[in-house]
């Protein structure tokens, strides 16, 4: 299949590891000019080396904490100066941490409002003027956009709001030729997932291995996804093969979601 992603300028956030890295690898494999973003310069350098080793593609990087407005402004200035425009934006970031509702302070709520929600608002608002017709935005959400997940009150609260934002934007951005879609992973083998399983294990007084086996047994495909399997969906949605898809939410969860649609 010809994705026609060669030479597309793709900004992938939260991309030094995990799902963002999986998306960056897939886009780079399709020949996109990938710009990876995360907070740590050191993590970004390691990720760039891996992308080069796996795809032969020389990625660019920019260190930026996307929960901070002024840092996003610096990222936009860098993209404008170095590339002039962008064709792909992947909105993705780490967290949130697992917590019981009564333990979540106002400070934590506001921190994740900035990190999970306002990062998408600010990045999308700043990038769309730089995007040409045919551009694509993909938000990495979670199954929690549709189904409340255990221990994840913050995710369960912000992901449905992000799905509502994306649906609204899909209508506003369509006349500009920009598509926006959501990808909702189930369980993905990343550092974050290890932390979540450790949290559940400690809470229940069982080993992380038992938590993992139990989780796998609840997934029809019987295993966690690799970050690259989520990245494949991102690359497809950015491609010309997905030219009629906007305002949609896709579950890549090995069949774990219990909803009919
Ligand atoms: N893993 C799963 O099973 C799963 C399932 C459903 C949904 N999700 C969601 O998918 C997203 C990614 O999850 P993941 O498992 O890939 O997480 P991860 O392994 O923790 O990776 C997070 C990435 O984001 C970067 N990052 C964190 N905070 C940042 C910030 N403020 N600004 C810029 N970059 C930042 C990290 O790099 P630096 O440390 O260098 O900044 C890292 O590259 C999360 O929102 C998560 O809730 C994950």
Short mmCIF file of C-alpha atoms and ligand atoms in Angstrom, two decimals:
data_model
loop_
_atom_site.label_atom_id
_atom_site.label_comp_id
_atom_site.label_asym_id
_atom_site.label_seq_id
_atom_site.Cartn_x
_atom_site.Cartn_y
_atom_site.Cartn_z
CA UNK A 1 0.00 0.00 0.00
CA UNK A 2 1.33 3.45 -0.85
CA UNK A 3 0.94 5.70 2.17
CA UNK A 4 2.55 8.68 0.37
CA UNK A 5 4.20 9.83 3.59
CA UNK A 6 7.65 10.32 2.07
CA UNK A 7 9.09 13.74 2.93
CA UNK A 8 6.11 14.69 5.12
CA UNK A 9 7.16 16.80 8.10
CA UNK A 10 5.89 14.89 11.13
CA UNK A 11 6.05 16.32 14.66
CA UNK A 12 5.60 13.51 17.19
CA UNK A 13 5.23 14.49 20.85
CA UNK A 14 6.19 12.32 23.81
CA UNK A 15 8.34 10.39 21.36
CA UNK A 16 11.56 9.54 23.18
CA UNK A 17 9.98 6.24 24.30
CA UNK A 18 6.77 4.23 24.39
CA UNK A 19 3.85 4.83 22.05
CA UNK A 20 5.19 8.14 20.72
CA UNK A 21 8.44 6.40 19.81
CA UNK A 22 6.46 3.61 18.11
CA UNK A 23 4.65 6.24 16.01
CA UNK A 24 7.93 7.99 15.15
CA UNK A 25 9.51 4.71 14.01
CA UNK A 26 6.55 3.89 11.76
CA UNK A 27 6.42 7.37 10.22
CA UNK A 28 10.19 7.36 9.68
CA UNK A 29 9.92 3.90 8.05
CA UNK A 30 7.45 5.43 5.59
CA UNK A 31 10.03 8.10 4.73
CA UNK A 32 8.57 11.00 6.74
CA UNK A 33 10.86 13.69 8.06
CA UNK A 34 10.27 13.05 11.75
CA UNK A 35 10.77 15.63 14.52
CA UNK A 36 10.60 13.91 17.92
CA UNK A 37 9.68 15.92 21.02
CA UNK A 38 10.06 15.10 24.73
CA UNK A 39 11.44 16.81 27.85
CA UNK A 40 14.83 15.12 28.06
CA UNK A 41 17.57 15.90 25.56
CA UNK A 42 19.38 12.72 26.65
CA UNK A 43 16.33 10.51 26.01
CA UNK A 44 15.82 12.19 22.63
CA UNK A 45 19.40 11.50 21.54
CA UNK A 46 19.00 7.81 22.40
CA UNK A 47 15.69 7.66 20.52
CA UNK A 48 17.21 9.37 17.47
CA UNK A 49 19.98 6.79 17.38
CA UNK A 50 17.44 3.93 17.54
CA UNK A 51 15.36 5.48 14.74
CA UNK A 52 18.50 5.75 12.61
CA UNK A 53 19.50 2.15 13.41
CA UNK A 54 16.03 0.72 12.64
CA UNK A 55 14.96 2.86 9.67
CA UNK A 56 18.14 4.45 8.35
CA UNK A 57 16.31 7.75 8.75
CA UNK A 58 17.94 10.75 10.45
CA UNK A 59 15.28 12.16 12.79
CA UNK A 60 15.26 15.68 14.23
CA UNK A 61 14.52 16.42 17.86
CA UNK A 62 13.44 19.27 20.09
CA UNK A 63 13.43 19.17 23.90
CA UNK A 64 10.17 20.63 25.17
CA UNK A 65 7.84 20.14 28.13
CA UNK A 66 4.50 20.29 26.36
CA UNK A 67 2.64 20.97 29.61
CA UNK A 68 4.17 24.48 29.58
CA UNK A 69 2.78 27.11 27.22
CA UNK A 70 6.06 29.04 26.78
CA UNK A 71 7.90 25.82 25.85
CA UNK A 72 5.32 25.08 23.14
CA UNK A 73 5.94 28.58 21.75
CA UNK A 74 9.66 27.73 21.48
CA UNK A 75 8.83 24.49 19.67
CA UNK A 76 6.63 26.37 17.19
CA UNK A 77 9.39 28.94 16.53
CA UNK A 78 11.85 26.08 15.89
CA UNK A 79 9.48 24.36 13.45
CA UNK A 80 8.71 27.64 11.64
CA UNK A 81 12.39 28.57 11.29
CA UNK A 82 13.72 25.12 10.39
CA UNK A 83 10.88 23.61 8.36
CA UNK A 84 8.45 26.45 7.52
CA UNK A 85 5.42 24.16 7.82
CA UNK A 86 4.24 20.80 9.16
CA UNK A 87 2.15 18.00 7.66
CA UNK A 88 1.59 15.74 10.68
CA UNK A 89 1.13 16.38 14.39
CA UNK A 90 0.91 13.51 16.87
CA UNK A 91 -0.42 14.74 20.23
CA UNK A 92 0.94 12.38 22.85
CA UNK A 93 2.39 12.75 26.34
CA UNK A 94 3.22 10.60 29.38
CA UNK A 95 1.01 9.91 32.41
CA UNK A 96 -1.30 10.24 34.18
CA UNK A 97 -0.30 8.30 37.27
CA UNK A 98 -2.75 5.87 38.83
CA UNK A 99 -4.52 7.25 41.91
CA UNK A 100 -7.66 6.91 44.01
CA UNK A 101 -9.99 9.90 43.61
CA UNK A 102 -9.71 10.94 47.28
CA UNK A 103 -5.92 11.19 46.94
CA UNK A 104 -5.96 13.54 43.94
CA UNK A 105 -5.27 17.11 45.06
CA UNK A 106 -6.26 20.27 43.19
CA UNK A 107 -2.60 20.74 42.28
CA UNK A 108 -2.55 17.31 40.59
CA UNK A 109 -5.83 17.96 38.75
CA UNK A 110 -4.48 21.26 37.39
CA UNK A 111 -1.12 19.73 36.49
CA UNK A 112 -2.83 17.06 34.38
CA UNK A 113 -5.23 19.60 32.91
CA UNK A 114 -2.13 21.39 31.57
CA UNK A 115 -0.33 18.17 30.59
CA UNK A 116 -3.10 16.10 29.02
CA UNK A 117 -5.69 18.63 27.90
CA UNK A 118 -4.10 22.06 27.37
CA UNK A 119 -1.10 20.54 25.57
CA UNK A 120 -3.49 19.31 22.85
CA UNK A 121 -5.33 22.65 22.77
CA UNK A 122 -2.12 24.69 22.53
CA UNK A 123 -0.26 22.41 20.10
CA UNK A 124 -3.24 22.08 17.78
CA UNK A 125 -3.97 25.84 17.86
CA UNK A 126 -0.32 26.67 17.10
CA UNK A 127 0.25 24.01 14.46
CA UNK A 128 -2.86 24.34 12.32
CA UNK A 129 -1.78 27.70 10.80
CA UNK A 130 1.44 25.94 9.72
CA UNK A 131 -0.39 23.01 8.15
CA UNK A 132 -1.22 22.70 4.47
CA UNK A 133 -4.19 21.01 2.88
CA UNK A 134 -3.85 17.23 3.31
CA UNK A 135 -2.31 17.50 6.78
CA UNK A 136 -3.28 15.22 9.63
CA UNK A 137 -3.43 15.37 13.42
CA UNK A 138 -3.60 12.23 15.57
CA UNK A 139 -4.30 12.29 19.30
CA UNK A 140 -3.16 9.36 21.42
CA UNK A 141 -5.94 8.86 23.96
CA UNK A 142 -6.88 5.65 25.77
CA UNK A 143 -9.70 3.14 26.13
CA UNK A 144 -10.73 5.46 28.96
CA UNK A 145 -12.19 7.80 26.31
CA UNK A 146 -15.12 5.36 26.31
CA UNK A 147 -14.78 3.03 29.30
CA UNK A 148 -13.76 3.98 32.85
CA UNK A 149 -10.57 2.07 33.74
CA UNK A 150 -9.59 1.00 37.28
CA UNK A 151 -7.24 3.35 39.22
CA UNK A 152 -7.24 5.93 36.41
CA UNK A 153 -9.65 8.66 37.50
CA UNK A 154 -7.59 11.41 35.84
CA UNK A 155 -7.43 9.62 32.49
CA UNK A 156 -11.13 8.66 32.76
CA UNK A 157 -11.97 12.34 33.22
CA UNK A 158 -9.79 14.02 30.57
CA UNK A 159 -9.88 11.50 27.68
CA UNK A 160 -13.61 11.83 26.97
CA UNK A 161 -13.11 15.63 26.98
CA UNK A 162 -10.31 15.25 24.43
CA UNK A 163 -12.52 13.07 22.24
CA UNK A 164 -15.14 15.86 22.32
CA UNK A 165 -12.50 18.43 21.45
CA UNK A 166 -11.24 16.37 18.50
CA UNK A 167 -14.75 15.82 17.14
CA UNK A 168 -15.40 19.58 17.26
CA UNK A 169 -12.05 20.33 15.64
CA UNK A 170 -12.67 17.82 12.86
CA UNK A 171 -15.59 20.00 11.74
CA UNK A 172 -13.68 23.28 12.05
CA UNK A 173 -10.53 22.00 10.37
CA UNK A 174 -12.13 20.07 7.49
CA UNK A 175 -12.52 23.17 5.26
CA UNK A 176 -8.76 23.75 5.65
CA UNK A 177 -8.11 20.18 4.46
CA UNK A 178 -6.81 19.09 7.86
CA UNK A 179 -8.02 15.80 9.37
CA UNK A 180 -7.95 14.93 13.07
CA UNK A 181 -8.51 11.50 14.64
CA UNK A 182 -7.98 9.71 17.94
CA UNK A 183 -6.17 6.44 18.60
CA UNK A 184 -7.10 4.65 21.83
CA UNK A 185 -4.59 1.98 22.79
CA UNK A 186 -5.49 -0.82 25.18
CA UNK A 187 -2.50 -2.19 27.08
CA UNK A 188 0.84 -1.43 25.45
CA UNK A 189 4.20 -2.78 26.57
CA UNK A 190 5.81 0.50 27.67
CA UNK A 191 7.47 1.87 30.81
CA UNK A 192 4.16 3.45 31.81
CA UNK A 193 2.38 0.09 31.64
CA UNK A 194 5.03 -1.49 33.90
CA UNK A 195 4.37 1.29 36.46
CA UNK A 196 0.60 0.75 36.24
CA UNK A 197 0.97 -2.99 36.79
CA UNK A 198 3.33 -2.41 39.74
CA UNK A 199 0.75 -0.05 41.26
CA UNK A 200 -2.06 -2.62 40.88
CA UNK A 201 0.19 -5.38 42.28
CA UNK A 202 1.08 -3.35 45.37
CA UNK A 203 -2.53 -2.33 45.95
CA UNK A 204 -3.73 -5.94 45.75
CA UNK A 205 -0.73 -7.52 47.48
CA UNK A 206 0.12 -9.75 44.50
CA UNK A 207 3.10 -9.91 42.15
CA UNK A 208 3.33 -7.73 38.99
CA UNK A 209 3.69 -10.97 37.01
CA UNK A 210 0.25 -12.14 38.18
CA UNK A 211 -1.22 -8.74 37.27
CA UNK A 212 0.30 -9.00 33.80
CA UNK A 213 -0.96 -12.56 33.23
CA UNK A 214 -4.44 -11.58 34.45
CA UNK A 215 -4.44 -8.56 32.14
CA UNK A 216 -3.35 -10.65 29.17
CA UNK A 217 -6.08 -13.20 29.89
CA UNK A 218 -8.67 -10.39 29.53
CA UNK A 219 -7.41 -9.41 26.07
CA UNK A 220 -8.94 -11.54 23.27
CA UNK A 221 -5.63 -11.47 21.37
CA UNK A 222 -3.94 -12.65 24.59
CA UNK A 223 -1.07 -10.17 24.83
CA UNK A 224 -0.09 -6.53 25.19
CA UNK A 225 0.50 -4.45 22.06
CA UNK A 226 3.93 -3.29 21.03
CA UNK A 227 4.31 0.51 20.67
CA UNK A 228 4.91 -0.04 16.95
CA UNK A 229 1.48 -1.69 16.57
CA UNK A 230 -0.07 1.56 17.81
CA UNK A 231 2.33 3.45 15.55
CA UNK A 232 1.01 1.51 12.54
CA UNK A 233 -2.46 2.93 13.14
CA UNK A 234 -1.02 6.43 13.49
CA UNK A 235 0.86 6.11 10.18
CA UNK A 236 -2.25 4.77 8.44
CA UNK A 237 -4.39 7.67 9.72
CA UNK A 238 -1.82 10.18 8.49
CA UNK A 239 -1.63 8.55 5.05
CA UNK A 240 -3.56 9.26 1.89
CA UNK A 241 -5.23 5.85 2.35
CA UNK A 242 -7.16 7.48 5.24
CA UNK A 243 -8.12 10.58 3.23
CA UNK A 244 -11.85 10.24 4.06
CA UNK A 245 -11.38 9.65 7.78
CA UNK A 246 -11.73 12.52 10.23
CA UNK A 247 -13.34 13.04 13.63
CA UNK A 248 -13.08 9.32 14.34
CA UNK A 249 -11.79 7.35 17.29
CA UNK A 250 -10.05 4.00 16.80
CA UNK A 251 -9.44 1.36 19.45
CA UNK A 252 -6.21 -0.59 19.04
CA UNK A 253 -6.64 -2.86 22.03
CA UNK A 254 -6.43 -6.49 20.92
CA UNK A 255 -10.22 -6.69 21.28
CA UNK A 256 -10.24 -5.70 24.98
CA UNK A 257 -12.94 -3.03 24.71
CA UNK A 258 -16.36 -4.30 25.78
CA UNK A 259 -18.40 -1.75 23.79
CA UNK A 260 -20.27 -2.82 20.67
CA UNK A 261 -19.24 0.29 18.71
N1 LIG B 1 1.05 2.16 27.72
C1 LIG B 1 -0.23 1.90 27.68
O1 LIG B 1 -0.66 0.75 27.90
C2 LIG B 1 -1.22 2.98 27.32
C3 LIG B 1 -2.55 2.59 27.07
C4 LIG B 1 -3.47 3.56 26.75
C5 LIG B 1 -3.09 4.89 26.69
N2 LIG B 1 -1.82 5.24 26.95
C6 LIG B 1 -1.49 6.66 26.92
O2 LIG B 1 -0.56 6.90 25.88
C7 LIG B 1 0.34 7.95 26.27
C8 LIG B 1 1.76 7.45 26.14
O3 LIG B 1 1.92 6.33 26.99
P1 LIG B 1 3.29 5.50 27.05
O4 LIG B 1 2.94 4.22 27.70
O5 LIG B 1 3.97 5.50 25.74
O6 LIG B 1 4.11 6.41 28.10
P2 LIG B 1 5.67 6.39 28.46
O7 LIG B 1 6.27 5.07 28.14
O8 LIG B 1 5.73 6.90 29.86
O9 LIG B 1 6.29 7.50 27.48
C9 LIG B 1 5.94 8.83 27.61
C10 LIG B 1 6.73 9.70 26.65
O10 LIG B 1 6.30 11.06 26.80
C11 LIG B 1 7.41 11.91 27.13
N3 LIG B 1 6.87 12.93 28.03
C12 LIG B 1 6.35 12.75 29.28
N4 LIG B 1 5.94 13.91 29.77
C13 LIG B 1 6.18 14.86 28.82
C14 LIG B 1 5.96 16.27 28.75
N5 LIG B 1 5.40 16.94 29.76
N6 LIG B 1 6.32 16.92 27.62
C15 LIG B 1 6.89 16.25 26.59
N7 LIG B 1 7.11 14.92 26.61
C16 LIG B 1 6.77 14.24 27.71
C17 LIG B 1 8.45 10.97 27.74
O11 LIG B 1 9.78 11.39 27.53
P3 LIG B 1 10.61 12.37 28.51
O12 LIG B 1 10.66 11.71 29.85
O13 LIG B 1 11.93 12.49 27.84
O14 LIG B 1 9.88 13.67 28.53
C18 LIG B 1 8.22 9.71 26.89
O15 LIG B 1 8.87 9.86 25.65
C19 LIG B 1 -0.04 8.32 27.71
O16 LIG B 1 -0.85 9.47 27.69
C20 LIG B 1 -0.82 7.13 28.19
O17 LIG B 1 -1.77 7.46 29.19
C21 LIG B 1 -0.88 4.32 27.27
#
